[in-house]
Tab-separated table of C-alpha atoms in Angstrom:
chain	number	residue	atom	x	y	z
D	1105	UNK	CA	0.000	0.000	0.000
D	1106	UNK	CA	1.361	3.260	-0.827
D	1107	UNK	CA	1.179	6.153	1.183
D	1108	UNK	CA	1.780	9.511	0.273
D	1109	UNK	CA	2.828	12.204	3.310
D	1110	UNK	CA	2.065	15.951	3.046
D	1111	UNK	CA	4.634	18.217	4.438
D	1112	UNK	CA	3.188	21.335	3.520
D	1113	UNK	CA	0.765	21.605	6.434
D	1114	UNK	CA	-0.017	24.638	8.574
D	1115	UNK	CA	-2.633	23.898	10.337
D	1116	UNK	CA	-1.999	22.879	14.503
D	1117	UNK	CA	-4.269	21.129	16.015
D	1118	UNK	CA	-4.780	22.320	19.971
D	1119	UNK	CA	-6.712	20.159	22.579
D	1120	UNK	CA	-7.454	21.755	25.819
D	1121	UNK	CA	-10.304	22.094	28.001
D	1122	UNK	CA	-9.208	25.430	29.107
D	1123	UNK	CA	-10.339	28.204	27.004
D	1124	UNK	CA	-7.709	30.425	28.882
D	1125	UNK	CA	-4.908	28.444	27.864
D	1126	UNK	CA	-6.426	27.637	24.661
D	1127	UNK	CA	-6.950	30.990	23.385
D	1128	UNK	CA	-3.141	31.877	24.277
D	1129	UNK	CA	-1.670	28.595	22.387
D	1130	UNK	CA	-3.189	29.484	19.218
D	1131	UNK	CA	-2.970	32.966	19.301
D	1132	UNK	CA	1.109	31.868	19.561
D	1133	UNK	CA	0.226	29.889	16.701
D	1134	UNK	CA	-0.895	32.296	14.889
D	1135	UNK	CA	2.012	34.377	15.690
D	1136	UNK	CA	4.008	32.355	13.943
D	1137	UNK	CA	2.294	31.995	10.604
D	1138	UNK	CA	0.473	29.249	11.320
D	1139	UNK	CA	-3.163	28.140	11.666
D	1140	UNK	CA	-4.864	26.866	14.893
D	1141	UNK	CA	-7.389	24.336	14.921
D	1142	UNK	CA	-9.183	24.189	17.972
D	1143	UNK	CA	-10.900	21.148	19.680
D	1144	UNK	CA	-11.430	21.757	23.867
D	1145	UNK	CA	-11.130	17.842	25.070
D	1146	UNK	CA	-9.253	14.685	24.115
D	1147	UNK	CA	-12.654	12.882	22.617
D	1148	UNK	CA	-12.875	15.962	20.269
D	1149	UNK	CA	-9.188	15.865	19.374
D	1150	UNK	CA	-9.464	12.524	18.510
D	1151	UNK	CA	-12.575	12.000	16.298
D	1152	UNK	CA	-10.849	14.966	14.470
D	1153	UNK	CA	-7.694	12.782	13.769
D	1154	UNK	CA	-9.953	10.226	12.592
D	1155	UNK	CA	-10.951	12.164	9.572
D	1156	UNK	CA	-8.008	14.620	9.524
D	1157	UNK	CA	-4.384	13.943	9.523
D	1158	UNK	CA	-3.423	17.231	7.961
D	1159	UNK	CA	-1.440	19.285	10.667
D	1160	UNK	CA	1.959	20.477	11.146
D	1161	UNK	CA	1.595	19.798	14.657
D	1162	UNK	CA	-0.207	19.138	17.745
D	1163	UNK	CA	-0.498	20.802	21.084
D	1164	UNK	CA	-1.950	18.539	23.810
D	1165	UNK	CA	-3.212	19.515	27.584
D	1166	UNK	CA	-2.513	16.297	29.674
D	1167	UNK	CA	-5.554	16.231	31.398
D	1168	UNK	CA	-9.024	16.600	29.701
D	1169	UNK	CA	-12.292	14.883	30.130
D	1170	UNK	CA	-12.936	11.829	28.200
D	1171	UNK	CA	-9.838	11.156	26.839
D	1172	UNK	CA	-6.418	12.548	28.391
D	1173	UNK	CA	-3.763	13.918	26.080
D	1174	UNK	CA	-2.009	10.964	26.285
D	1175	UNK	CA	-4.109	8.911	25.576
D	1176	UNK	CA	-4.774	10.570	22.564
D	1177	UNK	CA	-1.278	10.532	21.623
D	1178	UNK	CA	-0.622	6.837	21.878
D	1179	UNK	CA	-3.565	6.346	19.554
D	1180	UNK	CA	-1.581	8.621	17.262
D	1181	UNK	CA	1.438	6.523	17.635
D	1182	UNK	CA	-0.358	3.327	16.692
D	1183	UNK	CA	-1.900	4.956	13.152
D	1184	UNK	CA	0.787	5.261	10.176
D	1185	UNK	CA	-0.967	8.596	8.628
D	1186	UNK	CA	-0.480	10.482	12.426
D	1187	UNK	CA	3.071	9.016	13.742
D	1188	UNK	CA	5.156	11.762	11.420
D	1189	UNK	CA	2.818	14.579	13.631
D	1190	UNK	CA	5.015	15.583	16.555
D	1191	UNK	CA	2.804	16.488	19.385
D	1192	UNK	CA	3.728	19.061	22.463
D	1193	UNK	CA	2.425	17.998	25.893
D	1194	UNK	CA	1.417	20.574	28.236
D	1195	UNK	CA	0.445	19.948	32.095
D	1196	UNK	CA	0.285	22.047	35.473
D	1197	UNK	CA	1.691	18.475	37.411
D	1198	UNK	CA	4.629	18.801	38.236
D	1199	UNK	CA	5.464	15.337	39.038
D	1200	UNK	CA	8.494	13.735	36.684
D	1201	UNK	CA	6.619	10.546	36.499
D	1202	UNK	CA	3.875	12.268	34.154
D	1203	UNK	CA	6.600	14.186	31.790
D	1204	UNK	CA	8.463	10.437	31.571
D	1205	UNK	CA	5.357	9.022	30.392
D	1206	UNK	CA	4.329	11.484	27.662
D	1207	UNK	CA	7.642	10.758	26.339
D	1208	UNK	CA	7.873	6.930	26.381
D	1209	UNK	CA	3.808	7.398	24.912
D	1210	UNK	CA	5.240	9.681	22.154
D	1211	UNK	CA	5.130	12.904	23.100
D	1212	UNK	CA	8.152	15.542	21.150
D	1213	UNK	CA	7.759	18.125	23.420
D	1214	UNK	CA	6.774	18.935	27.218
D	1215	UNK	CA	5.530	22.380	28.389
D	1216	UNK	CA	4.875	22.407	32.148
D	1217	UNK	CA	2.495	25.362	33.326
D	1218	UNK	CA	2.549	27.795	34.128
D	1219	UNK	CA	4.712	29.184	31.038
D	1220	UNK	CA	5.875	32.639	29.864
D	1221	UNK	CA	4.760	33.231	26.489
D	1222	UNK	CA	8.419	33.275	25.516
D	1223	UNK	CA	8.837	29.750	26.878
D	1224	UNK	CA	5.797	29.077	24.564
D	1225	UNK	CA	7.000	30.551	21.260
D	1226	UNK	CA	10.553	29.243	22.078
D	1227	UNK	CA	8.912	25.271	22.893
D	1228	UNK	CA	6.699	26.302	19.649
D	1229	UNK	CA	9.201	27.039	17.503
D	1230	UNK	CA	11.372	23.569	18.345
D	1231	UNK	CA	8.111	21.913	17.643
D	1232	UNK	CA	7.128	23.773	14.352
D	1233	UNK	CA	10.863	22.587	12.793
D	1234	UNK	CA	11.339	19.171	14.357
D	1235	UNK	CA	10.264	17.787	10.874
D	1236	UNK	CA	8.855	14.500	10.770
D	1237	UNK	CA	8.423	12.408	14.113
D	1238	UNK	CA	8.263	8.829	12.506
D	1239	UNK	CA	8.622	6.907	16.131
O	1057	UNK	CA	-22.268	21.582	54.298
O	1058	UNK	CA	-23.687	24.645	53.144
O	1059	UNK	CA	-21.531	27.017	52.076
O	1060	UNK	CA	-23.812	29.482	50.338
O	1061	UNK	CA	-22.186	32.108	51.785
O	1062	UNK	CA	-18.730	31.468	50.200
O	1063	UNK	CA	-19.576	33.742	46.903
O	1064	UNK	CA	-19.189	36.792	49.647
O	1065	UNK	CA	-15.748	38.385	49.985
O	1066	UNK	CA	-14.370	39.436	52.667
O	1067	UNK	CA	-12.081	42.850	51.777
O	1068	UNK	CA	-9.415	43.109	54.218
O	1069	UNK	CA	-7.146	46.379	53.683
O	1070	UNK	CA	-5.432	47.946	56.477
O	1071	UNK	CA	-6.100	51.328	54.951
O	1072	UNK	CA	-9.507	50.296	53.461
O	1073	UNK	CA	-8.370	51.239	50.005
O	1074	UNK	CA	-9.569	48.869	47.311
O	1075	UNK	CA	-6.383	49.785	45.587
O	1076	UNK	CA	-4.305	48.184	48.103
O	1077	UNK	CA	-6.617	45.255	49.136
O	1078	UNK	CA	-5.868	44.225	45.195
O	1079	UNK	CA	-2.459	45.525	44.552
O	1080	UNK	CA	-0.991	42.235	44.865
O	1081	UNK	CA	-3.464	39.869	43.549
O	1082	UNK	CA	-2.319	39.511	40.575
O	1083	UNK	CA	1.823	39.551	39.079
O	1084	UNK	CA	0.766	42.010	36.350
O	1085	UNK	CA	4.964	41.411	35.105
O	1086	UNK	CA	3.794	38.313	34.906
O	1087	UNK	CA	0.012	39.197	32.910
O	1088	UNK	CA	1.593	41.673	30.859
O	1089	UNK	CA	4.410	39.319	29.502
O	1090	UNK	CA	2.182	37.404	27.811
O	1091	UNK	CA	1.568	40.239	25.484
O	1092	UNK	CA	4.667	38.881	22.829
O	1093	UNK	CA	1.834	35.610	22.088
O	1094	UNK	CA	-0.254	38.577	20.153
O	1095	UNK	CA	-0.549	38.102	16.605
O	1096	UNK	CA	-1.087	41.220	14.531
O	1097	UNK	CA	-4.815	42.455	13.300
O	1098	UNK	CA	-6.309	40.172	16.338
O	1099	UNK	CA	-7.999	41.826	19.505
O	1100	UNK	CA	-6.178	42.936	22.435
O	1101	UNK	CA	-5.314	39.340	23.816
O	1102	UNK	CA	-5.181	40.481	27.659
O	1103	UNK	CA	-8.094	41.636	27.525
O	1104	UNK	CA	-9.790	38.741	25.753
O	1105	UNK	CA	-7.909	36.372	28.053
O	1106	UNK	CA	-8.851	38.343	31.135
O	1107	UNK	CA	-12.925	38.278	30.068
O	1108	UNK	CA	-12.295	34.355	29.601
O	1109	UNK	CA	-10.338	33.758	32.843
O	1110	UNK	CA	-13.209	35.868	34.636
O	1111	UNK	CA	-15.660	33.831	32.808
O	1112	UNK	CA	-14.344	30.244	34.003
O	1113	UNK	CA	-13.136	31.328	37.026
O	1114	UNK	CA	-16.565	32.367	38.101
O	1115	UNK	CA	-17.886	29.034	36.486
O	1116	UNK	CA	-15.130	26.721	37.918
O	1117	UNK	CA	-15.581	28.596	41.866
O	1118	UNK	CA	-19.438	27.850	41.587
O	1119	UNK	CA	-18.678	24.338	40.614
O	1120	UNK	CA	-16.291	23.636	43.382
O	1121	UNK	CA	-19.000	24.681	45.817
O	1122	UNK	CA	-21.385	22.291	43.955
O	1123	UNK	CA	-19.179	19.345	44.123
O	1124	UNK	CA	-18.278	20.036	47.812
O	1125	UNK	CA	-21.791	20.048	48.790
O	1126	UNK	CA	-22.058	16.675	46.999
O	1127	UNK	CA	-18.675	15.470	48.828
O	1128	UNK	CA	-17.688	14.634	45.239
O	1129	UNK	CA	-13.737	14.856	46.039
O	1130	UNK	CA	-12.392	13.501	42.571
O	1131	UNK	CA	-14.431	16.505	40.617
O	1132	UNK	CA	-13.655	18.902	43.237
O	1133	UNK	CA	-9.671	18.211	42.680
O	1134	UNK	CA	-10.276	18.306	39.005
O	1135	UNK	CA	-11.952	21.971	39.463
O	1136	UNK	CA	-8.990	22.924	41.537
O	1137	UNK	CA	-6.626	21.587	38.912
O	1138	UNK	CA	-8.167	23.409	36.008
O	1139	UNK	CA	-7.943	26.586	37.592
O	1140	UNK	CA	-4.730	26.386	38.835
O	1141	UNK	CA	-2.893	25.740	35.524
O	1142	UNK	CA	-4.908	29.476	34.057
O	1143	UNK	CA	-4.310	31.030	37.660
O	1144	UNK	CA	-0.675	30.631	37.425
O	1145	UNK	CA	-0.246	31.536	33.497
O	1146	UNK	CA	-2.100	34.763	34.222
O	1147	UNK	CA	-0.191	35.913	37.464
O	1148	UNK	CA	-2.595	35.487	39.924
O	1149	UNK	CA	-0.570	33.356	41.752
O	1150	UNK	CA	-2.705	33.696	44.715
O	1151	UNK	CA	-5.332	31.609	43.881
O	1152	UNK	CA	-3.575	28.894	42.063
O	1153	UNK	CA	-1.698	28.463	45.427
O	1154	UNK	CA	-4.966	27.784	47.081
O	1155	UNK	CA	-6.220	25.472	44.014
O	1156	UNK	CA	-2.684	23.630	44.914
O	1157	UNK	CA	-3.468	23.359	48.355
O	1158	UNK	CA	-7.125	21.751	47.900
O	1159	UNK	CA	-5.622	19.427	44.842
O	1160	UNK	CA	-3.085	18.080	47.615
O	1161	UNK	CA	-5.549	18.084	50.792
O	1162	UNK	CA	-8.065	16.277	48.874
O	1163	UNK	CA	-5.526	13.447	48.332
O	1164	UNK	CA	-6.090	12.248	52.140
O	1165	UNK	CA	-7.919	14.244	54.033
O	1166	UNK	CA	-11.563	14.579	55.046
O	1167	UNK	CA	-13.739	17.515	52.995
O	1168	UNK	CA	-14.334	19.298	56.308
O	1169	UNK	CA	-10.650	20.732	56.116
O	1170	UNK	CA	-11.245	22.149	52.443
O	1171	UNK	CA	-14.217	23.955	53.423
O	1172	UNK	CA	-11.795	26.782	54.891
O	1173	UNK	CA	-9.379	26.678	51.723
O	1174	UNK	CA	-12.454	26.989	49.866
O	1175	UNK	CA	-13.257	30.111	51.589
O	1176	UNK	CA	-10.265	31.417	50.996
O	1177	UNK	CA	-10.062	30.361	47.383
O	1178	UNK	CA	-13.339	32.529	46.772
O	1179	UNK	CA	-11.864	35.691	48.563
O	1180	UNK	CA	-8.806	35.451	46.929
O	1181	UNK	CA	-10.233	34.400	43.519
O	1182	UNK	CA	-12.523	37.909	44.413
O	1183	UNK	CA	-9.621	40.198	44.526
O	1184	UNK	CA	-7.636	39.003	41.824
O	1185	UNK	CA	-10.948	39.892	39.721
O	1186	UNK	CA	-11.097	43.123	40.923
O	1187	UNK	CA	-7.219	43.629	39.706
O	1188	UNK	CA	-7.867	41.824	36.337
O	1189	UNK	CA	-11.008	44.344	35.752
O	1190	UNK	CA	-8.548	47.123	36.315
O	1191	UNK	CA	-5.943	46.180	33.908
O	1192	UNK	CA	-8.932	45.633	31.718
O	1193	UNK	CA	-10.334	49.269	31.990
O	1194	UNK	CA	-7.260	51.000	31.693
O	1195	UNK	CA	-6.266	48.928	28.212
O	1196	UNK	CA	-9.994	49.689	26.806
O	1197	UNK	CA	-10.223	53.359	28.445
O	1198	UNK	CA	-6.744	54.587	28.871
O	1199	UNK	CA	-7.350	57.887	29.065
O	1200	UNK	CA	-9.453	57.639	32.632
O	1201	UNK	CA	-6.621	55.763	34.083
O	1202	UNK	CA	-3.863	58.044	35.699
């Protein structure tokens, strides 16, 4: 089976039940020429990349109702059209234990909270040109 | 437990100035910094962040009370969560202290000992409104703001 991957994607998609949050992430997306697609829990995120595997990039809360960012990632990580998206984890717990995890589940990047918006541009812009993320 | 009265702040200023009862509710270095995440032609992004953080603040505060009264523990911790993580990004550092301190007493100990936190979460939550809606008025109406 052949299988053809699009580079040329500027669309992020964003998962987080807060719209706080939310609304800063992608207007930092926006900042930097890209477009945000917005979902505000893991369920949503998900049925989107059922349909949709057409992003950059995604920007994951840890925990949501329904379905918790990583949970959402390791179903990424398990389909060949979403394993090249590398995803950004962000989570107010502090505990090492959780940041270990997102990794090992597949996770490219890890933004504990609170963050400056310079620590979210900078975290952004490793994100935006870390290429593919075959794992 | 009813805590009905809970949406009522106390204001606490040695000099009975609102000014001062809010002065430190909020790290406005920390507020204003987020400022860089603006992207040109949008809104001013403080100010909608500040209407949205009012907005679930007030939403999350009345649902902690709710789950309290239903000695629902797990929802009540995942309140306190919530609005820690937009506390802290916004500078009101206040209040996502107390949201830290009912995520961690909640872990062990009986719901009688969060009633006080929660108390304290509303009064605290209460001033750092009063400092957002400040900052707010002086970025829409700069000119009434000395």
């Amino acid at each position: 089976m052949s299988f053809t991957i699009t580079q040329k994607s500027s669309r992020v998609l964003i998962a987080d039940d807060d719209p706080v949050i939310r609304l800063l992430v992608a207007s930092s997306v926006r900042k930097a020429g890209y477009t945000p697609v917005e979902t505000c829990d893991g369920r949503e995120a998900y049925r989107t990349l059922q349909s949709d595997s057409d992003f950059k990039a995604a920007i994951f809360d840890m925990m949501m109702p329904y379905l918790e960012g990583i949970d959402v990632i390791r179903y990424m990580r398990t389909e060949r059209r979403l394993m090249r998206i590398p995803v950004m984890m962000i989570t107010s717990e502090p505990d090492l234990r959780v940041m270990t995890n997102s990794f090992a589940a597949g996770a490219t990047f890890y933004l504990p909270k609170p963050f400056t918006s310079e620590q979210l541009e900078t975290t952004l812009g490793m994100l935006f040109s870390s290429g593919t993320a075959a794992r | 437990m009813n805590l009905i009265t809970m949406n009522a702040p106390v204001i606490v200023s040695t000099t009975g100035k609102v000014a001062d009862w809010i002065a430190d509710a909020v790290d406005m270095s920390v507020l204003l910094s987020l400022e860089s995440a603006h992207a040109d032609g949008e809104p001013d992004l403080i100010v909608e962040l500040i209407d949205l953080y009012l907005e679930e603040t007030a939403l999350r505060l009345a649902a902690m009370s709710s789950w309290f009264e239903k000695s629902d523990v797990l929802s009540l911790r995942r309140e306190a969560h919530s609005l820690r993580g937009s506390s802290a990004t916004l500078g009101a550092a206040g209040t996502a202290g107390l949201c830290q301190a009912i995520e961690k007493i909640t872990e062990d100990d009986p719901l009688q000992t969060v009633a006080g936190l929660l108390i304290a979460l509303h009064q605290e939550a209460a001033r750092a409104r009063e400092r957002f809606l400040v900052e707010r008025h002086r970025r829409l109406r700069p000119e009434s703001i000395n």
